[in-house]
PDB file of C-alpha atoms in Angstrom:
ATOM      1  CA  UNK A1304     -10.850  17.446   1.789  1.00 29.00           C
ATOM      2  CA  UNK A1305     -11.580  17.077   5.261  1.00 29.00           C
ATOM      3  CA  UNK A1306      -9.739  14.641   7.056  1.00 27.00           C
ATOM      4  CA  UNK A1307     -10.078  12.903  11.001  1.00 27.00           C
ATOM      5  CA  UNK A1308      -6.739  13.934  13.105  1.00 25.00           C
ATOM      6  CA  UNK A1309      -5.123  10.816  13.252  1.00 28.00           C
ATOM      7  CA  UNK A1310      -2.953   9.265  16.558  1.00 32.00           C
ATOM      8  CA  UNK A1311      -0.316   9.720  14.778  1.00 32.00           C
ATOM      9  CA  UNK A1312      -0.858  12.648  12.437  1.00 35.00           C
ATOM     10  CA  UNK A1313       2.635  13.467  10.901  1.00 39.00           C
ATOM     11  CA  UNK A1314       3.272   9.850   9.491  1.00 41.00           C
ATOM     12  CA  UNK A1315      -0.152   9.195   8.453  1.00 41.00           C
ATOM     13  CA  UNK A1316       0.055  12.529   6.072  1.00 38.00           C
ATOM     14  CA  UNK A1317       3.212  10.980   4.985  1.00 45.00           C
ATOM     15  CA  UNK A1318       2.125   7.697   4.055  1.00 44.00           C
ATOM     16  CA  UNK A1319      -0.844   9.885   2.162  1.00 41.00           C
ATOM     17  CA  UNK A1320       2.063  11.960   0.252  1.00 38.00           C
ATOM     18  CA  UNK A1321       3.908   8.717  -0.675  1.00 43.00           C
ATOM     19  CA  UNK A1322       0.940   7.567  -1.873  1.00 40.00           C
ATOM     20  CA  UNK A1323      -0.100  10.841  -3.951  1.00 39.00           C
ATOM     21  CA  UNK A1324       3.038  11.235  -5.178  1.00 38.00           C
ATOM     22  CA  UNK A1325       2.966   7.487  -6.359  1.00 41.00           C
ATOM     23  CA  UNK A1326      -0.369   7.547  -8.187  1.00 38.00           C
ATOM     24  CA  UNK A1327       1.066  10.945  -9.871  1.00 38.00           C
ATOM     25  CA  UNK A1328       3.859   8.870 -11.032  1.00 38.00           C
ATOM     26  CA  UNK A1329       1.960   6.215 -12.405  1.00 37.00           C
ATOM     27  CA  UNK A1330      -0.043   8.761 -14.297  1.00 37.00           C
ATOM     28  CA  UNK A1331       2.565  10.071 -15.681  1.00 37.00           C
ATOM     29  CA  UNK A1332       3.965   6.986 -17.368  1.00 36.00           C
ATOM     30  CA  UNK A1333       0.945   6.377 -18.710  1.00 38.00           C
ATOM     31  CA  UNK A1334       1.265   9.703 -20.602  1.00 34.00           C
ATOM     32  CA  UNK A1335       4.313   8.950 -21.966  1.00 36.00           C
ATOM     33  CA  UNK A1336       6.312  12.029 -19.917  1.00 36.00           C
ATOM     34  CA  UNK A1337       9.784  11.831 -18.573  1.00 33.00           C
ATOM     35  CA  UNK A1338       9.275  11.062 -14.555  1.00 31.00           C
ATOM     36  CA  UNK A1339      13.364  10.961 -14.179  1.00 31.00           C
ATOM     37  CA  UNK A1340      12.974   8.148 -11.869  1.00 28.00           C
ATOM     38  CA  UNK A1341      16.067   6.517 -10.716  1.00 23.00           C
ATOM     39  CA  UNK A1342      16.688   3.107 -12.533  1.00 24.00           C
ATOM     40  CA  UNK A1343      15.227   0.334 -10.710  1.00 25.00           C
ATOM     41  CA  UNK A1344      17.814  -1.889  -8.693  1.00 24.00           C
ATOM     42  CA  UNK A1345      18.614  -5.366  -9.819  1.00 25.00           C
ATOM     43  CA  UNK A1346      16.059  -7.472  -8.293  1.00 25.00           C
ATOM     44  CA  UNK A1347      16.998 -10.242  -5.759  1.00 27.00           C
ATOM     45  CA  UNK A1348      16.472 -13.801  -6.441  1.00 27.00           C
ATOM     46  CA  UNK A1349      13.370 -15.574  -5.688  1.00 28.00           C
ATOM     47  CA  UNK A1350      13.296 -16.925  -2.161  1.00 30.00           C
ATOM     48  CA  UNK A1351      12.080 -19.772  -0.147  1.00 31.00           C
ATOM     49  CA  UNK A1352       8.443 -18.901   0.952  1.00 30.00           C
ATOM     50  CA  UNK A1353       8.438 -18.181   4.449  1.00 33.00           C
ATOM     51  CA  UNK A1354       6.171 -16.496   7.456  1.00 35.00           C
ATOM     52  CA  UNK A1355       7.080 -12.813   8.329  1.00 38.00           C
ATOM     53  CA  UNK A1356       8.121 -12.309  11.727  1.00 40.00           C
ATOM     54  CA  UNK A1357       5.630 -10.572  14.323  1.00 43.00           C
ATOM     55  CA  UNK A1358       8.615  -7.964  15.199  1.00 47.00           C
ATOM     56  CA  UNK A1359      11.172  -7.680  12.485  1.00 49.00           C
ATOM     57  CA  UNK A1360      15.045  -7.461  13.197  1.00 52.00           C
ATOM     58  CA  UNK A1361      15.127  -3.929  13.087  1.00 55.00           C
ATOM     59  CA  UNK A1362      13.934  -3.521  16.496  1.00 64.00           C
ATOM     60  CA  UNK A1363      16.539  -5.847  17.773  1.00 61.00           C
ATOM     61  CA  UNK A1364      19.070  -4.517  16.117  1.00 62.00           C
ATOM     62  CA  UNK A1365      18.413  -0.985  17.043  1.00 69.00           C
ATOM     63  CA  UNK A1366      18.274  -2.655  21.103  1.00 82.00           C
ATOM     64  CA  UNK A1367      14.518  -1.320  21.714  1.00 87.00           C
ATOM     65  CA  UNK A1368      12.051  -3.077  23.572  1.00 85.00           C
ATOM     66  CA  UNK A1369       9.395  -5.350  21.995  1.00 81.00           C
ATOM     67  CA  UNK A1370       6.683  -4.183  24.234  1.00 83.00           C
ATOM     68  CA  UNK A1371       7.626  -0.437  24.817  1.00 87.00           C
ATOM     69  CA  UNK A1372       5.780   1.300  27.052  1.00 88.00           C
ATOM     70  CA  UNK A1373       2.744   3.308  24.920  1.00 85.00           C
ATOM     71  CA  UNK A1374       1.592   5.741  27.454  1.00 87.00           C
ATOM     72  CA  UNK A1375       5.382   7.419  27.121  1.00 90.00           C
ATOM     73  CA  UNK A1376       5.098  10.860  24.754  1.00 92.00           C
ATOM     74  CA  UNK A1377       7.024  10.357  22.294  1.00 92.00           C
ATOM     75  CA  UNK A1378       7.615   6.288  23.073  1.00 91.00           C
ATOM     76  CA  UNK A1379       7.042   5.462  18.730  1.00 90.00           C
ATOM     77  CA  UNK A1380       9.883   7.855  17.973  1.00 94.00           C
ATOM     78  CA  UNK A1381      13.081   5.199  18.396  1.00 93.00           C
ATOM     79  CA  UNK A1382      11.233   2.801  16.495  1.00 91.00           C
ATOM     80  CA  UNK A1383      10.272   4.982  13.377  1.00 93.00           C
ATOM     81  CA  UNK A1384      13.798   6.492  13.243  1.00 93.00           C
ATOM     82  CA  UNK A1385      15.264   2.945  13.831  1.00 92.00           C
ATOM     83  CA  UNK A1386      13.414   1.879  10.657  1.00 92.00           C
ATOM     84  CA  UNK A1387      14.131   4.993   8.816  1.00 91.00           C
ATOM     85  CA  UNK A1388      17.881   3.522   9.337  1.00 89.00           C
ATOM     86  CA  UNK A1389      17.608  -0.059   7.264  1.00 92.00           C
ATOM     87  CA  UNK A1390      18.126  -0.038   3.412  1.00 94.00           C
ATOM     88  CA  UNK A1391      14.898  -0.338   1.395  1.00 95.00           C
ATOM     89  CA  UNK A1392      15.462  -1.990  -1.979  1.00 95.00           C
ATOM     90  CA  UNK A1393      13.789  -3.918  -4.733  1.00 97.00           C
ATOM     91  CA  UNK A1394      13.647  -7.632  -4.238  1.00 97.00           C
ATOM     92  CA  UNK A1395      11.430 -10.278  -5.629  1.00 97.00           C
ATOM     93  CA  UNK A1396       9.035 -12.059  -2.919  1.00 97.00           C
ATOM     94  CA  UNK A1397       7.215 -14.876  -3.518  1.00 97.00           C
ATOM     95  CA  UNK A1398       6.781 -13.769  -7.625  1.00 97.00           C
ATOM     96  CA  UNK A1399       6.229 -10.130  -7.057  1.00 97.00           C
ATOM     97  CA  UNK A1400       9.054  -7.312  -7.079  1.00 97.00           C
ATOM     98  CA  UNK A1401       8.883  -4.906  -4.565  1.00 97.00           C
ATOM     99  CA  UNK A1402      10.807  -1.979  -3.793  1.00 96.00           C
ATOM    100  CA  UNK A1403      11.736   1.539  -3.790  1.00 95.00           C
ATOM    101  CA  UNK A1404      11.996   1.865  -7.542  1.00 94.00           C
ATOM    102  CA  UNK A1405      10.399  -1.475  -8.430  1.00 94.00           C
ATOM    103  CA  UNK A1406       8.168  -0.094 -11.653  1.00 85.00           C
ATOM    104  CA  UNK A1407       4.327  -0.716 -12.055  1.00 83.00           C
ATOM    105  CA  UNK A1408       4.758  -1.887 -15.522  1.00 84.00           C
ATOM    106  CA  UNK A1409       1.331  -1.534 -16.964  1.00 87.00           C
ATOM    107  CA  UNK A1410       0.381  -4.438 -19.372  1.00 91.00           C
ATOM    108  CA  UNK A1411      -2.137  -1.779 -21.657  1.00 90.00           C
ATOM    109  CA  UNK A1412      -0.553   0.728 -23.961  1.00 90.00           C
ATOM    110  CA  UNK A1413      -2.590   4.275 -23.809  1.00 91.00           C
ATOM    111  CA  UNK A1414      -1.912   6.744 -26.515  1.00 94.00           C
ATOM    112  CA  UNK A1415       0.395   9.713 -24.847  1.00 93.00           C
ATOM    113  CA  UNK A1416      -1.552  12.299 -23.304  1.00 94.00           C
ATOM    114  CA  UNK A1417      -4.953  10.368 -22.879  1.00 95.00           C
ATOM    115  CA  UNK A1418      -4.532   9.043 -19.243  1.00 94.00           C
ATOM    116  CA  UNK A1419      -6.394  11.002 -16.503  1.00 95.00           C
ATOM    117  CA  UNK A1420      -8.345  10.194 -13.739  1.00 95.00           C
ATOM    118  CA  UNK A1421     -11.953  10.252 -12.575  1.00 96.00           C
ATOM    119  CA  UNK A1422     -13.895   9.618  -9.797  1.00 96.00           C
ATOM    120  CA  UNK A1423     -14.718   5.596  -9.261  1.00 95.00           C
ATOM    121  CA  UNK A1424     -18.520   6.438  -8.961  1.00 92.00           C
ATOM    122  CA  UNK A1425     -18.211   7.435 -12.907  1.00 94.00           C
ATOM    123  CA  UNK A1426     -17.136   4.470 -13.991  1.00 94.00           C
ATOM    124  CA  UNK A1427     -19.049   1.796 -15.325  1.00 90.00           C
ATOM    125  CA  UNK A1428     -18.639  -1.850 -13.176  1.00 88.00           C
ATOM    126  CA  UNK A1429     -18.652  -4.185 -16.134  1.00 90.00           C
ATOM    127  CA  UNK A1430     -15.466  -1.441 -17.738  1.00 90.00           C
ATOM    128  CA  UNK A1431     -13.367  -1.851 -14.975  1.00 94.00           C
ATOM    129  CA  UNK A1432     -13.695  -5.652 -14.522  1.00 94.00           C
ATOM    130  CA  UNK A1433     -11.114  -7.316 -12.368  1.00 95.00           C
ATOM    131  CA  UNK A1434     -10.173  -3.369 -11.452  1.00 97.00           C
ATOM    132  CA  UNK A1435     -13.533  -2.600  -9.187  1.00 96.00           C
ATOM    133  CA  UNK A1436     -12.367  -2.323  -5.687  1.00 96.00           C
ATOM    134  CA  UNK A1437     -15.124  -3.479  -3.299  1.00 94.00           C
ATOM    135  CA  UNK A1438     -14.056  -3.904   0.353  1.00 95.00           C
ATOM    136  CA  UNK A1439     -16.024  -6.227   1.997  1.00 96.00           C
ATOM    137  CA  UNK A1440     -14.773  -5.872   5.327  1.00 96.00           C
ATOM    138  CA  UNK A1441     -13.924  -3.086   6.816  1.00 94.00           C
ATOM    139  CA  UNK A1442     -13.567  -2.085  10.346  1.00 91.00           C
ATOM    140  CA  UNK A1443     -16.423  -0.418  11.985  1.00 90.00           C
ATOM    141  CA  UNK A1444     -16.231   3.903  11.315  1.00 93.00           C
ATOM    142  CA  UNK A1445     -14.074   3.062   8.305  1.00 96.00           C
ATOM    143  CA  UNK A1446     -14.622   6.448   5.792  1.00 96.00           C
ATOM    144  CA  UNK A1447     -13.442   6.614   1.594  1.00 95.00           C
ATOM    145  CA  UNK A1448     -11.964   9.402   1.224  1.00 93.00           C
ATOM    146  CA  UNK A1449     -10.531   9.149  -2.095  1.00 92.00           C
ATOM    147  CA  UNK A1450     -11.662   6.895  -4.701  1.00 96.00           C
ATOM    148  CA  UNK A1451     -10.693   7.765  -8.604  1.00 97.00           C
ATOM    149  CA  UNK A1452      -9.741   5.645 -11.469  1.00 97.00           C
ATOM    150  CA  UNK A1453      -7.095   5.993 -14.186  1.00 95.00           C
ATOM    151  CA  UNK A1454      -8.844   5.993 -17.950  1.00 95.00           C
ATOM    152  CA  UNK A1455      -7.486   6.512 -21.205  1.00 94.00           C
ATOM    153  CA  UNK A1456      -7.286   5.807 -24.909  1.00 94.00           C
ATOM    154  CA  UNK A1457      -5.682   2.931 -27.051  1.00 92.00           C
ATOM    155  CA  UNK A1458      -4.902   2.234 -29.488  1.00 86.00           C
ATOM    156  CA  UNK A1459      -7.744   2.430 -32.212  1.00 82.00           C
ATOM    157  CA  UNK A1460      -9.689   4.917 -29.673  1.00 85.00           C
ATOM    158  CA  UNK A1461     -10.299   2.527 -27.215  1.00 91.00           C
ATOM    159  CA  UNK A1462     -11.310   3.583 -23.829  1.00 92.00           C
ATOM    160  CA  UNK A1463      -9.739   1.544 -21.035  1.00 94.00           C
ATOM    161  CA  UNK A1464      -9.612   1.891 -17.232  1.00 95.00           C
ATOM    162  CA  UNK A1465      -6.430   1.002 -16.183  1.00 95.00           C
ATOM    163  CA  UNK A1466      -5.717   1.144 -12.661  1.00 96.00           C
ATOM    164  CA  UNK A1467      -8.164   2.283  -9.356  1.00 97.00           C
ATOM    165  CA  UNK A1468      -6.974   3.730  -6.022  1.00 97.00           C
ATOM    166  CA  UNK A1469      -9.078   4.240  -2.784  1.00 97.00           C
ATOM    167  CA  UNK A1470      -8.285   5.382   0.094  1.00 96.00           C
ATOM    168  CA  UNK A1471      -9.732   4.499   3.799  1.00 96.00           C
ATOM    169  CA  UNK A1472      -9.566   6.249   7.232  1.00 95.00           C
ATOM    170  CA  UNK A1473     -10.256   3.952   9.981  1.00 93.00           C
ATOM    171  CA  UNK A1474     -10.863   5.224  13.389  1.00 91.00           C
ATOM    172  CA  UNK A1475      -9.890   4.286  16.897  1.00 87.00           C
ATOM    173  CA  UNK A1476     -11.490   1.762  18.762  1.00 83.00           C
ATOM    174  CA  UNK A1477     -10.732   1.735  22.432  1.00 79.00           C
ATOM    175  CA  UNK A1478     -12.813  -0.957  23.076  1.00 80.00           C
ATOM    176  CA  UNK A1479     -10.512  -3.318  20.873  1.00 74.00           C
ATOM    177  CA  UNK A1480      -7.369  -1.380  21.331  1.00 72.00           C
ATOM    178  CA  UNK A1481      -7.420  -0.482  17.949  1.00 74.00           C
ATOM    179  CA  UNK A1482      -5.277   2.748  17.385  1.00 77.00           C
ATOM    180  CA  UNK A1483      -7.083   3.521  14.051  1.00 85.00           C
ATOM    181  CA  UNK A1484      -4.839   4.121  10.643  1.00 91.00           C
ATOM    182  CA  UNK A1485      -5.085   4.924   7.064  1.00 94.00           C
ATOM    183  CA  UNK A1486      -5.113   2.397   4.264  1.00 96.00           C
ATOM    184  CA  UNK A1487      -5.044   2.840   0.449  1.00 97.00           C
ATOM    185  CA  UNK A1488      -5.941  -0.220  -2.278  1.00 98.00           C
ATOM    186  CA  UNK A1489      -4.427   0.299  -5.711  1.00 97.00           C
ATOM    187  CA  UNK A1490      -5.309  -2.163  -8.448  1.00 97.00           C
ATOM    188  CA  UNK A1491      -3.634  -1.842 -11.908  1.00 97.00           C
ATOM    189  CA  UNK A1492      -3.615  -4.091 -15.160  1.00 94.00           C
ATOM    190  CA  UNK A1493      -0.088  -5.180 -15.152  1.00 95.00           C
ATOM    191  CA  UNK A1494       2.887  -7.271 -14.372  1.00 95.00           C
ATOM    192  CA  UNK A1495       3.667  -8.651 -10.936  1.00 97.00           C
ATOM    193  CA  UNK A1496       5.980  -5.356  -9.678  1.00 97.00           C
ATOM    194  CA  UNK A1497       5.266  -2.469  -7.141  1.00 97.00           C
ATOM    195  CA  UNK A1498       6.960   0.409  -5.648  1.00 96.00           C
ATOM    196  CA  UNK A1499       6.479   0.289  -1.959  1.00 95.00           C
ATOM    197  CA  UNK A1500       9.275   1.940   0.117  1.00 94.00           C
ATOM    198  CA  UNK A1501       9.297  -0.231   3.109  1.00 96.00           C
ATOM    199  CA  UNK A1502      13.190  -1.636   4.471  1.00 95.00           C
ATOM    200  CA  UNK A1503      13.732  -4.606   2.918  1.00 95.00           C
ATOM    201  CA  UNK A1504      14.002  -6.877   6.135  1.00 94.00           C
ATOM    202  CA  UNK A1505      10.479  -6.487   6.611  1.00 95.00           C
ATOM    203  CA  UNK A1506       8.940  -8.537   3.498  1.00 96.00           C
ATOM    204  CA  UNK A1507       8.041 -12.253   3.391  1.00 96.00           C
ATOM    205  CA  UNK A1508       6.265 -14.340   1.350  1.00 97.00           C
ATOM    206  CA  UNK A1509       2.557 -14.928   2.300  1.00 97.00           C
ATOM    207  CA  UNK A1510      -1.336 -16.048   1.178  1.00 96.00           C
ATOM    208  CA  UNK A1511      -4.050 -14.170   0.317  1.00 97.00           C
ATOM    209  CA  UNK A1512      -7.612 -15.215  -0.369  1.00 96.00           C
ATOM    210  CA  UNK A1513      -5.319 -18.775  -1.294  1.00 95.00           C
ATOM    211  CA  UNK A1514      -3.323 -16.249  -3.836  1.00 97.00           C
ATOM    212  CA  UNK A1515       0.458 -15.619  -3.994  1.00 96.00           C
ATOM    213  CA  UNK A1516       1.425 -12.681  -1.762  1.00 98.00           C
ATOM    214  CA  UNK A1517       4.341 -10.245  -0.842  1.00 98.00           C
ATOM    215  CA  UNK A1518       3.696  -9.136   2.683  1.00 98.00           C
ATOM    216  CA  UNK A1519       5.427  -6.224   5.094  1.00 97.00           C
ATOM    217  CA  UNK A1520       4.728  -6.348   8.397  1.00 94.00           C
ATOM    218  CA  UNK A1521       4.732  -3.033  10.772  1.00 94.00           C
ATOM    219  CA  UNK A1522       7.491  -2.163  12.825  1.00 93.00           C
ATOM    220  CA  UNK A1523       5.853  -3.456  15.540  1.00 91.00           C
ATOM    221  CA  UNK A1524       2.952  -6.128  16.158  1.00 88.00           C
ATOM    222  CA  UNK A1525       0.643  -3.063  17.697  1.00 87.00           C
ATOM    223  CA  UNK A1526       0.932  -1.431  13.892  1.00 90.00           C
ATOM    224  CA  UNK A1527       3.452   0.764  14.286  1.00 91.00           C
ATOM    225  CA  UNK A1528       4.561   2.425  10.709  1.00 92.00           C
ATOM    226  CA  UNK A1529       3.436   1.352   7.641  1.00 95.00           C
ATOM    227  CA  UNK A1530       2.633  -1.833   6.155  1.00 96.00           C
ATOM    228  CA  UNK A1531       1.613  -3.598   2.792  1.00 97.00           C
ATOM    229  CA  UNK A1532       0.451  -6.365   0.896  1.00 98.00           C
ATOM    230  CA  UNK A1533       0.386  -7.344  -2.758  1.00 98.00           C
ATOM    231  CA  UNK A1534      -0.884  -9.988  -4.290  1.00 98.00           C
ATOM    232  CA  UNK A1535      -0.860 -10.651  -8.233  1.00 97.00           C
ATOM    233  CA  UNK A1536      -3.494 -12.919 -10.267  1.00 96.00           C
ATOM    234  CA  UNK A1537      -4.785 -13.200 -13.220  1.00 94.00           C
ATOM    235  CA  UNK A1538      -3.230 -10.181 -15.055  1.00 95.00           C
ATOM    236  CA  UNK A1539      -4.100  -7.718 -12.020  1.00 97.00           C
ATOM    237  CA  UNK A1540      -1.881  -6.343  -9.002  1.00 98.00           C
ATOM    238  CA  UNK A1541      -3.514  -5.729  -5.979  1.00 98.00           C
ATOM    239  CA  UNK A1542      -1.413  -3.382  -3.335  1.00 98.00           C
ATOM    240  CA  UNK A1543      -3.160  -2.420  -0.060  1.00 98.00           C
ATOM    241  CA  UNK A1544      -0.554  -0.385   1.740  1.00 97.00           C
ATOM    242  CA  UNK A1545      -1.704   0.748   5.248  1.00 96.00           C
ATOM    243  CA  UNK A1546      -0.261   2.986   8.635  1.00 94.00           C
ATOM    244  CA  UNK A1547      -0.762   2.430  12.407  1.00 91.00           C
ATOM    245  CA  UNK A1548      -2.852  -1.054  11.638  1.00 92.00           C
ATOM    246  CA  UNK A1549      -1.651  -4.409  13.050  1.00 91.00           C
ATOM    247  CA  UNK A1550      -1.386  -6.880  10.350  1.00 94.00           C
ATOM    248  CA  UNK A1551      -4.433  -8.652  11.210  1.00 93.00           C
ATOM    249  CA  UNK A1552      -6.292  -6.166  10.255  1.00 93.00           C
ATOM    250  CA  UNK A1553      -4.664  -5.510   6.812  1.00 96.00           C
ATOM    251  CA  UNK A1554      -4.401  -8.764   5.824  1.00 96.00           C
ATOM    252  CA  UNK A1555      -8.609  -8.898   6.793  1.00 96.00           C
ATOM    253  CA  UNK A1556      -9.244  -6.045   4.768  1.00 97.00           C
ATOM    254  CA  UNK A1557      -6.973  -7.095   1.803  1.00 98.00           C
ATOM    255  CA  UNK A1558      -8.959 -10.578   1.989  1.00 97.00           C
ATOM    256  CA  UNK A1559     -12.062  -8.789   1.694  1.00 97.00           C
ATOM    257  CA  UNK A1560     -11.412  -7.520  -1.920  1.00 98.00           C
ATOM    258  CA  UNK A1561     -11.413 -11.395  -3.189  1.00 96.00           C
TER     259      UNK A1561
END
């Protein structure tokens, strides 16, 4: 798989790993196999909905500027280890759990061993239902380069398609100061929980589409790091997680899949 070298190349390919490894997980359960996860944390109490904040704490905190100086080599490195730094745990935001550990606890029981995935382009629109993921925006140069959903059997030989994961490159733009980034939308049948491993400071409640939404913001307003969004309705999680994107532009593309 051939990929576009990326501004930031070594976090990108980590925020791809996190992701792989996630999705692996997930499959996993679904098979019934021992993942020897760690037990989730006790989830925090629901709090008072409330805007995220354009630069979170962390970079005030760690006593860096809030408009470093980008031409610098090397000027993103203080910020990313700064972040590195801050506890990540599971809390609840705004109905959804989030977190480290925070489980995607599947609300469809496949028979052990059936789950396995195919590519999206296999499967049938009117199977997946709520599950299709169709981006209607998406910035310009945007390329898939992953798209697969999770099948398997139920009970009573049932074929169901559980979750669907697709992942986006999306190029520089120098004209808009875009940096360019990576983004991946999962959607799973299931109960409003995630695992994104993001420090804790950084979530806030927020809107989507006029839907109930956990939000992350970057490190930084420019997109620095990685950030997410998750909404849950009707039944169905949505999680866009995305690197080197300002918000903006994640919380356009995660609009565009209402």
């Amino acid at each position: 798989m051939r990929m576009r070298r990326l501004l930031y190349p070594a976090t990108a390919v980590g925020l791809l790993i996190a992701v792989a490894v996630g999705t692996f997980i997930m499959v996993r359960e679904l098979r019934g196999e021992d993942t020897n996860r760690v037990a989730a944390a006790q989830p925090a109490p629901l709090g008072q909905s409330q805007p995220a904040s354009p630069t979170p704490s962390s970079v005030a905190s760690a006593n860096l500027p809030t408009n470093p100086d980008t031409t610098k080599p090397g000027w993103h490195m203080p910020y990313l280890e700064a972040s590195r730094g801050k506890p990540a745990f599971d809390q609840t935001v705004n109905g959804i759990t989030v977190g480290p550990s925070a489980e995607h606890r599947f609300s469809v029981t496949c028979e052990p061993g059936t789950a396995h995935q195919v590519p999206i382009d296999q499967v049938d629109q009117a199977a997946a239902g709520p599950l299709m993921i169709t981006a209607k925006y998406q910035p310009a140069g945007t390329v898939r380069f992953e798209a697969v959903a999770t099948v398997c059997q139920t009970a009573g030989n049932q074929k169901a398609v559980v979750a669907m994961d697709v992942g986006f490159t999306i190029p520089s733009d120098p004209k808009t100061g875009r940096r360019g980034g990576i983004v991946m939308v999962s959607r799973w049948l299931g109960a409003p929980s995630a695992t994104v491993s993001i420090p804790a400071e950084r979530w806030a409640s927020g809107t989507v589409a006029g839907r109930q939404a956990a939000v992350a913001r970057p490190i930084l307003a420019n997109g620095l790091g990685q950030s997410a969004v998750v909404v849950h309705a009707s039944g169905v999680v949505t999680s866009v997680r995305a690197g080197w994107l300002t918000f903006d532009e994640v919380q356009r593309i995660a609009e565009g899949l209402f």
